[in-house]
Coordinates of C-alpha atoms in Angstrom, one line a residue:
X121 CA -51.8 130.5 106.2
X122 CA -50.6 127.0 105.3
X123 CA -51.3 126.5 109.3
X124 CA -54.8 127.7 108.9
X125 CA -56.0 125.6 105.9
X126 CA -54.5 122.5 107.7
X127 CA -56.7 123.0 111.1
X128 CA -59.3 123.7 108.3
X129 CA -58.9 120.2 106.4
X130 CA -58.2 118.3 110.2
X131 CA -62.0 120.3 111.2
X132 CA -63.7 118.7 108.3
X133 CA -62.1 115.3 108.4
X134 CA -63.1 115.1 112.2
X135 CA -66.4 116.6 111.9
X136 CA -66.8 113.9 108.6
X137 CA -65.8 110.9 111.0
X138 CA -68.4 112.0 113.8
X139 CA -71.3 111.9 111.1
X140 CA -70.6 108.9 110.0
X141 CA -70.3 107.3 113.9
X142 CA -73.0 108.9 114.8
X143 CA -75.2 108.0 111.4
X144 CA -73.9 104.2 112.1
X145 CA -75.5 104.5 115.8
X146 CA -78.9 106.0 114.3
X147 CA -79.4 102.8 111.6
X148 CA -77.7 100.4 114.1
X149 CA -80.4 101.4 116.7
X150 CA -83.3 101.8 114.2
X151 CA -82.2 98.3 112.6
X152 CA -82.4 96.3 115.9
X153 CA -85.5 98.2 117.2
X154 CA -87.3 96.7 113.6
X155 CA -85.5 93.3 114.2
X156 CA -87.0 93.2 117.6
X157 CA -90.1 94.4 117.0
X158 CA -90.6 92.4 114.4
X159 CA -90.6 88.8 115.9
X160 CA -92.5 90.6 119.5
X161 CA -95.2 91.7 117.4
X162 CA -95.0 89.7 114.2
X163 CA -93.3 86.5 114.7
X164 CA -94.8 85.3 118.1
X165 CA -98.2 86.5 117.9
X166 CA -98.2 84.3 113.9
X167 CA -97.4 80.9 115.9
X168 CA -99.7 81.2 119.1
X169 CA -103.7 81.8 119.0
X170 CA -103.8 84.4 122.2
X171 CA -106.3 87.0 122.0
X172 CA -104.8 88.5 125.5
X173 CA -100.9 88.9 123.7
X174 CA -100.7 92.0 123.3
X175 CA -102.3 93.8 126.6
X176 CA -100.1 91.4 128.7
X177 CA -97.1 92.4 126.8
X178 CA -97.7 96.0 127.0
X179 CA -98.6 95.3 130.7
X180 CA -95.2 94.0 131.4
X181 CA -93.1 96.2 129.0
X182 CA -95.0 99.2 130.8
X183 CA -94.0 97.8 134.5
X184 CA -90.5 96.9 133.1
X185 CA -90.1 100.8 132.1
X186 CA -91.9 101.9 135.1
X187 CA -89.3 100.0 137.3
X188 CA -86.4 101.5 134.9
X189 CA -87.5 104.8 135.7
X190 CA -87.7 104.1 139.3
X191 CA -83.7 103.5 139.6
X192 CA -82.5 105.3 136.7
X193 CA -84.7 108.5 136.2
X194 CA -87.2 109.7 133.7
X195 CA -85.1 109.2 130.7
X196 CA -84.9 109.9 127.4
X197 CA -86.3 113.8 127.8
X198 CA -88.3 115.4 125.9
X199 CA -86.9 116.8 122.3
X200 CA -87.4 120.6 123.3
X201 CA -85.5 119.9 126.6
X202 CA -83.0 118.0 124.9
X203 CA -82.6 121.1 122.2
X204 CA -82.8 123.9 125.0
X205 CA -80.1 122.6 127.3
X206 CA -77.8 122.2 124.1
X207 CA -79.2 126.0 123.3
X208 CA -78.1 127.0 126.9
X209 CA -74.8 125.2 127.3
X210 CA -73.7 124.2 124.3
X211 CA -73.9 120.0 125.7
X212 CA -75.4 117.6 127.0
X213 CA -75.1 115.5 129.8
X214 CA -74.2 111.9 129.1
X215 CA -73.5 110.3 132.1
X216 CA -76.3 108.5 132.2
X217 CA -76.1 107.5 128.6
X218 CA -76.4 103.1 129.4
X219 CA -80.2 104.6 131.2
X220 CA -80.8 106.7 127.8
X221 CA -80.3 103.9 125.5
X222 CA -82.6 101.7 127.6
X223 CA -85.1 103.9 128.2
X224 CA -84.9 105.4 124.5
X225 CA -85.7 101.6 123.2
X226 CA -88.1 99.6 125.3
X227 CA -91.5 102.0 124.6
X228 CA -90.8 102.2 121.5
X229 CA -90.4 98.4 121.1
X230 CA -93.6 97.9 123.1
X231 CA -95.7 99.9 120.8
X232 CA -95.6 103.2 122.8
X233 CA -97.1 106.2 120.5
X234 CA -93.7 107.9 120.8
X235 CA -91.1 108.4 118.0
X236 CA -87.3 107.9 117.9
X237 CA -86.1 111.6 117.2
X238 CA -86.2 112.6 121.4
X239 CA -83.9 109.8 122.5
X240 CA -81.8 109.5 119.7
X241 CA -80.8 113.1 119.3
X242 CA -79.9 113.1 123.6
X243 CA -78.1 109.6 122.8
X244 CA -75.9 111.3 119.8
X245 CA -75.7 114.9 121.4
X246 CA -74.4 113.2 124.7
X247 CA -71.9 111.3 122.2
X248 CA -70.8 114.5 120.7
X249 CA -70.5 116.0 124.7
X250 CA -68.6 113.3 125.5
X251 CA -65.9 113.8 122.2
X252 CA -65.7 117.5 122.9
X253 CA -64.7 116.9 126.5
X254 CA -62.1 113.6 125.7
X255 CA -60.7 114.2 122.7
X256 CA -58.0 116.4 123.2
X257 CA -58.3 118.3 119.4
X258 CA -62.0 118.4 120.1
X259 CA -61.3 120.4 122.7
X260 CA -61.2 123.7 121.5
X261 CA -64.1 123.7 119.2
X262 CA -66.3 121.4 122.2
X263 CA -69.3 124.0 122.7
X264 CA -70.3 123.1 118.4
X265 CA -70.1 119.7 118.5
X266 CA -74.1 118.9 120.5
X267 CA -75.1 120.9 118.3
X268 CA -74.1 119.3 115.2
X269 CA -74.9 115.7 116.8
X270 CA -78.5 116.7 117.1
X271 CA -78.4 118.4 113.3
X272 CA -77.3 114.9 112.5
X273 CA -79.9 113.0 114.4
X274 CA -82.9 114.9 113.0
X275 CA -81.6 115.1 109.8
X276 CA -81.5 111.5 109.2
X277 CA -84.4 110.3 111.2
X278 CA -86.5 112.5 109.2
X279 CA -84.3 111.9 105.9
X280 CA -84.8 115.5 105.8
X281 CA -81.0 117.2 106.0
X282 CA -82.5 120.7 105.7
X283 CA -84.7 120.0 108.7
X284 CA -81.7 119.0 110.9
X285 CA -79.8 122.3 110.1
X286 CA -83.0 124.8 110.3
X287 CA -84.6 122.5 113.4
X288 CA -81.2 123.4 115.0
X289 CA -80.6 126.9 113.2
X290 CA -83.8 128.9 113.1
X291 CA -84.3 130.9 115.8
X292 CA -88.2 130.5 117.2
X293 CA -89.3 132.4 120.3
X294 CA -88.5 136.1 120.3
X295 CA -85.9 134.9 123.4
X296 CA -84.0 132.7 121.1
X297 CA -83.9 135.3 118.3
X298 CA -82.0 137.4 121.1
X299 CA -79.5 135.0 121.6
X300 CA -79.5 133.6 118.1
X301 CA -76.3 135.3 115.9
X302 CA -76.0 134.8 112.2
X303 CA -74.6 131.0 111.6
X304 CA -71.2 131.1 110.3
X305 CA -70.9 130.0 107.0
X306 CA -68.5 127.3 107.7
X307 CA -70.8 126.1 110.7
X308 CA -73.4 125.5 107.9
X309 CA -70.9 123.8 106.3
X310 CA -69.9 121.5 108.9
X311 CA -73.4 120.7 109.7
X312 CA -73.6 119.7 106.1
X313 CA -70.6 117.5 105.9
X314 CA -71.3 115.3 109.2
X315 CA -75.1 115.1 107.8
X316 CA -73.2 113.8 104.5
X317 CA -71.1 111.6 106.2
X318 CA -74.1 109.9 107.9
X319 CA -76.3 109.4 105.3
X320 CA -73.3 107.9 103.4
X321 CA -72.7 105.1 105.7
X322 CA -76.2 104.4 106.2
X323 CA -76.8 103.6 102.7
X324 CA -73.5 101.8 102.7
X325 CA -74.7 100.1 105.7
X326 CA -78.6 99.5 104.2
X327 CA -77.0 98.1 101.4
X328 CA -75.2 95.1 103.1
X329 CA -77.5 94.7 106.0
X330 CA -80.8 95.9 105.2
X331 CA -83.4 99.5 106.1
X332 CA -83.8 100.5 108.9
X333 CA -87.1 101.7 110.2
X334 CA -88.0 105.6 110.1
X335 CA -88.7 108.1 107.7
X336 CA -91.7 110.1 106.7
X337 CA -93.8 108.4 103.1
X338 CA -94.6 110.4 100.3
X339 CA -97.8 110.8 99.3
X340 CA -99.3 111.2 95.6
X341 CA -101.0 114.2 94.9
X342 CA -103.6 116.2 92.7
X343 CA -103.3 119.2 91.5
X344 CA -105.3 121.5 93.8
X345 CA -108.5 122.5 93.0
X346 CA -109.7 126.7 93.8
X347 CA -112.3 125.1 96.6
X348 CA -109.1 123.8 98.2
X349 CA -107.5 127.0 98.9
X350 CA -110.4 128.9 99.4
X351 CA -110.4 125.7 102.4
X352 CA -107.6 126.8 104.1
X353 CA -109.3 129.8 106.2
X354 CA -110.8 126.2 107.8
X355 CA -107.6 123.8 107.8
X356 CA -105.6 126.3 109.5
X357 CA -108.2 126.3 112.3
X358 CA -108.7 122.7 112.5
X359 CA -104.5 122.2 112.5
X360 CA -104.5 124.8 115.2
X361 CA -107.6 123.3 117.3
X362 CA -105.4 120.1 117.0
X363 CA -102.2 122.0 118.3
X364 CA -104.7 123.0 121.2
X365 CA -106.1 119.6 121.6
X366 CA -102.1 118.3 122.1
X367 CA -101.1 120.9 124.6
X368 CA -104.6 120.4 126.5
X369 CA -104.2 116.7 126.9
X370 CA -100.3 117.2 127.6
X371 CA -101.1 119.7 130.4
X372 CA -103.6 117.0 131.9
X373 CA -101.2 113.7 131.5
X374 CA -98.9 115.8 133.0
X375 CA -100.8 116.7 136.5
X376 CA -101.8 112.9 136.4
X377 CA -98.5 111.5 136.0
X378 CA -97.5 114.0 138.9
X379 CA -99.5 112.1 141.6
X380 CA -98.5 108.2 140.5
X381 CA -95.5 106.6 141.3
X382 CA -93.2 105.6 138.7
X383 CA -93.8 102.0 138.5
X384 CA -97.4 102.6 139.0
X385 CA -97.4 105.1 135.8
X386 CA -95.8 102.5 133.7
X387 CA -98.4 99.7 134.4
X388 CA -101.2 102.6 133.7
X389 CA -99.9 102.9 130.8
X390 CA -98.7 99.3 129.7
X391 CA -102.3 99.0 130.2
X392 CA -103.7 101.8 128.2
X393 CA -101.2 100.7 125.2
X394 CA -102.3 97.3 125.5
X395 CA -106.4 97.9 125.1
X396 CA -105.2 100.4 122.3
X397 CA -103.7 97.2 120.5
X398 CA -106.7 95.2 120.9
X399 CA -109.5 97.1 119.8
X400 CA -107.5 100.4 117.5
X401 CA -104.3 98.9 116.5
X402 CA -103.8 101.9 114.4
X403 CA -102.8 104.1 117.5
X404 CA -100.3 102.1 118.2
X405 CA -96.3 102.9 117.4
X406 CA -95.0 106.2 115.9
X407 CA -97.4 106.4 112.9
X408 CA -94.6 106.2 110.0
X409 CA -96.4 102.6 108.8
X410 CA -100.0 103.4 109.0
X411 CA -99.3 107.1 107.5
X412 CA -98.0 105.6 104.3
X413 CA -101.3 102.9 104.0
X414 CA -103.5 105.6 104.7
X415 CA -104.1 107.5 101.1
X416 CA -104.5 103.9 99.5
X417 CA -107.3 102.8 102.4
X418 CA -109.1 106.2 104.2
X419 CA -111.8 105.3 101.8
X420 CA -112.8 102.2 103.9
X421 CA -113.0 104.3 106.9
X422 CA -115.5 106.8 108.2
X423 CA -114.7 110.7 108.5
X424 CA -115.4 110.3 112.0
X425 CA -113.7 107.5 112.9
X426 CA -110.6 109.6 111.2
X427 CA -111.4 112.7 113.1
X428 CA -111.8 110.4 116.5
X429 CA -108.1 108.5 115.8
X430 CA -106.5 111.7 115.3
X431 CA -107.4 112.9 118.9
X432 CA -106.8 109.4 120.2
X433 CA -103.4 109.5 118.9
X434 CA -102.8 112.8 120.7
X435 CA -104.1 111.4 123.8
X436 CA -102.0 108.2 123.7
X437 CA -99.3 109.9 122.6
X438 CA -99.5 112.7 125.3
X439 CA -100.4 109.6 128.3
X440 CA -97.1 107.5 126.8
X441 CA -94.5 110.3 127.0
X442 CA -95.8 111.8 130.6
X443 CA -96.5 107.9 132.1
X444 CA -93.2 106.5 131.3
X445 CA -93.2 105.4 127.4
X446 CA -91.1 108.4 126.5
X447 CA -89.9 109.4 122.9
X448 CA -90.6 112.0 120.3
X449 CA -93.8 113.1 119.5
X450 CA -93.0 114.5 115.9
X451 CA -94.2 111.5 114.0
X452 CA -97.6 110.7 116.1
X453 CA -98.4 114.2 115.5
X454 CA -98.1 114.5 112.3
X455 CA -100.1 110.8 111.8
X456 CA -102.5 112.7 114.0
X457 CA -102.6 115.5 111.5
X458 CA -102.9 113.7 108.7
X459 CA -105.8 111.5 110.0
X460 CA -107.6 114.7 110.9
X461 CA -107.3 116.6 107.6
X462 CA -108.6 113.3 105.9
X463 CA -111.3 113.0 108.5
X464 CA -112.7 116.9 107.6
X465 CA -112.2 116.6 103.8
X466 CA -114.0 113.5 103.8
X467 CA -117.2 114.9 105.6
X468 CA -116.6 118.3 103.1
X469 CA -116.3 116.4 99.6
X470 CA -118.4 113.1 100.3
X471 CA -117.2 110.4 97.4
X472 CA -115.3 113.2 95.3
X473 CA -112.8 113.8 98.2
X474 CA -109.3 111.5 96.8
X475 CA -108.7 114.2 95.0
X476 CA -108.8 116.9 97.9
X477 CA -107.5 114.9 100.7
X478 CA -103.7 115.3 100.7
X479 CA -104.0 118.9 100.5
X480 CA -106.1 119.3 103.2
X481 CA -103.9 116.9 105.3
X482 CA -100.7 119.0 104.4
X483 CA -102.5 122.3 105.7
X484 CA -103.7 121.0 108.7
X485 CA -100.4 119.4 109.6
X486 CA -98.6 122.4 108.6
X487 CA -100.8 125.1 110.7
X488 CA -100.5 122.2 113.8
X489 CA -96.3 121.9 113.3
X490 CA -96.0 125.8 113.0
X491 CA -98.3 126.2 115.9
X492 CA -96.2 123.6 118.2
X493 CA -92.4 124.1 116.6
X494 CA -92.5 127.6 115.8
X495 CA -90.1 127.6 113.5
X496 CA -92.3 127.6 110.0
X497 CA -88.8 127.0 107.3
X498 CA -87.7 123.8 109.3
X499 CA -91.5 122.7 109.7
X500 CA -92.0 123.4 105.7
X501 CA -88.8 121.4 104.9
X502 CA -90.1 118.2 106.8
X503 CA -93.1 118.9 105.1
X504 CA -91.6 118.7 101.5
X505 CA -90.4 115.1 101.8
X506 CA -94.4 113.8 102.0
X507 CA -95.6 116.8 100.0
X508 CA -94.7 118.1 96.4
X509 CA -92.8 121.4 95.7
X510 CA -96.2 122.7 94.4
X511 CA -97.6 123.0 98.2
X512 CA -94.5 125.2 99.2
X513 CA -96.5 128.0 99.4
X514 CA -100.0 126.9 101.3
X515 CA -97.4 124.7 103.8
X516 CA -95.5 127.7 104.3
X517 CA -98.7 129.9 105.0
X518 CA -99.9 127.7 107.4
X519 CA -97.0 127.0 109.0
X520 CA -96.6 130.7 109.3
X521 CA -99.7 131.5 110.4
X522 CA -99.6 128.4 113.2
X523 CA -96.3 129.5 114.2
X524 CA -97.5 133.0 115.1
X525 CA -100.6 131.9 117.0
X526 CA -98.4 129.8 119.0
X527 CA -95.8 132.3 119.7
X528 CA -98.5 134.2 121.4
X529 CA -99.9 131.2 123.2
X530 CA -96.7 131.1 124.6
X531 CA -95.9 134.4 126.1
X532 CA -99.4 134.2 127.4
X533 CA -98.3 131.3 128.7
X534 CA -95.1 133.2 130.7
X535 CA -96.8 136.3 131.0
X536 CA -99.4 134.6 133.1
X537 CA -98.0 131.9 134.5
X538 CA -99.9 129.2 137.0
X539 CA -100.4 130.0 140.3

């Protein structure tokens, strides 16, 4: 007994120190991404008059990456890739963890429309891999440790623990529900102790150093009106239609990208990225920054012009990760999302829509999220840190109702597969 508890305590104290490593890794990298972005996209452009800056920067970052991929491989991989080998295996490869760093930071540094989560959670789930198979105590418990690396990463990219335990936890596709057994209490528990442990040294280390980019902003909100839920039987549509829109232009960046050599694919899109920073600035970048601006400005923009960046951002984002700017695409969707629920309310409500817009914005993104994640609790906890406790059930709906659409999408998808 008095063994038992000891390997008990040990568990916890180890599990505690690989939270806070790995939520040191997430701020450092998050803190020199801002640093360097920052003076490539601040600082210099501020101290020379060059109207061409940004497309010959994007050119080069995007023949820089192309190059990288050439040698090293198309690295970081996508988020469900990353979560489905640690599903299957129980790790992940981290050999070629110097490429994944690399290749995690440069398009996200030249203004790809990719966000952090993808690379970060392979970087730390590698990290844990690599503990599990070196560390001789580790050993015995190796097959849990990816698992709570990538809890940890999506937990505090997100600033959402809940999300990183459910994103991990909730079974989605009638395959993984198979598979899936009831999580262990003390699994939960160790998943929350190494999310603890990393959001305690990140404050510790915002607190000396500085914030780090990332996060989702939360947005102030009225108390719904009965026209806006009657309005859901048409946000859910529109969030699915944008789910739709996604898949569509991924399925077509991804044939493209299939016929154009590496290097070649990173120019394209060095290219693409840079026009995009000329002419609609507000594609650029993961969408965290313009997403918090929005509900103070939409009212200088057009509904249209709202509805047209939110499929924009879906097409840059799409052309980014397939060309060679990999990352996440969690946060451009979402800024897509919102954009698009803003866009429609807008042309429903005229000059009376402030009061309507968030709501529709939280139903569209929800319906769209459900609809790509399938997992409607871990999409309505990501959903609560921009939205108040009062949309829990309309988010949830939505979510629901996306998630089941695109559960079916899906087994059309493997039931009739291309030829």
């Amino acid at each position: 007994m008095k063994k038992r508890v000891l390997n008990e305590i040990k568990m916890i104290l180890f599990t505690a120190v690989l939270g806070a490593i790995a939520g040191a890794l997430v701020w450092g990298f998050l803190r020199l991404l801002s640093i360097c972005t920052k003076a490539l996209w601040v600082d210099i452009p501020s101290n020379i008059d060059f109207s061409w800056y940004p497309l010959i920067l994007c050119t080069v970052g995007g023949l820089i990456i192309g190059i990288l991929h050439h040698f090293l491989g198309d690295y970081p991989e996508e988020l469900p890739v990353v979560m489905g080998k640690i599903k299957k295996t129980g790790s992940y490869p981290y050999k070629h963890m110097p490429a994944l760093l690399i290749l995690a930071f440069l398009p996200l540094l030249f203004a790809g429309s990719v966000g952090p989560e993808a690379g970060l959670t392979g970087i730390i789930a590698g990290l844990c891999s690599w503990v599990g198979d070196n560390i001789k105590y580790a050993k015995k418990e190796k097959d849990r440790y990816s698992e709570i690396g990538e809890a940890i990463t999506l937990g505090v990219i997100f600033h959402a623990p809940l999300f990183g335990i459910l994103a991990v936890e909730e079974p989605g596709s009638s395959e993984e529900r198979e598979k899936a057994s009831i999580p262990k209490p003390i699994k939960l528990v160790l998943y929350g102790i190494a999310i603890g442990a990393a959001f305690g040294v990140i404050a510790l280390l915002r607190h000396f150093f500085g914030a780090a980019l990332g996060g989702l902003p939360r947005m102030k909100f009225t108390a719904p009106a009965w026209q806006d839920y009657v309005l859901m039987l048409l946000y859910i549509p529109v969030g699915l239609i944008l789910y739709l829109f996604f898949e569509g232009c991924e399925w077509i960046a991804k044939k493209i990208a299939g016929i154009i050599p590496p290097i070649a694919r990173g120019i394209l899109c060095g290219v693409l990225i840079g026009i995009a920073a000329m002419y609609l600035p507000i594609i650029l970048f993961s969408g965290e920054e313009q997403m918090g601006e929005l509900p103070a400005e939409f009212g200088t923009y057009a509904p249209l012009f709202l509805i047209v960046v939110a499929l924009l951002k879906c097409l840059l984002t799409t052309c980014s990760i397939q060309f060679g700017f990999r990352g996440g695409h969690f946060f451009p969707l979402i800024f897509a999302c919102v954009c698009g629920g803003f866009g429609v309310c807008m042309l429903l409500f005229g000059d009376g829509a402030s009061s309507h817009v968030v709501f529709a914005a939280a139903v569209v993104t929800a319906a769209t999220l459900g609809a790509q994640m399938k997992k409607p609790a871990a999409v309505t906890m990501l959903l609560m840190l921009m939205f108040p406790v009062r949309m829990l059930l309309p988010i949830l709906l939505a979510a629901a109702l996306g998630g089941i659409v695109g559960g079916r999408i899906s087994q059309e998808e493997v039931a009739d597969p291309e030829p």
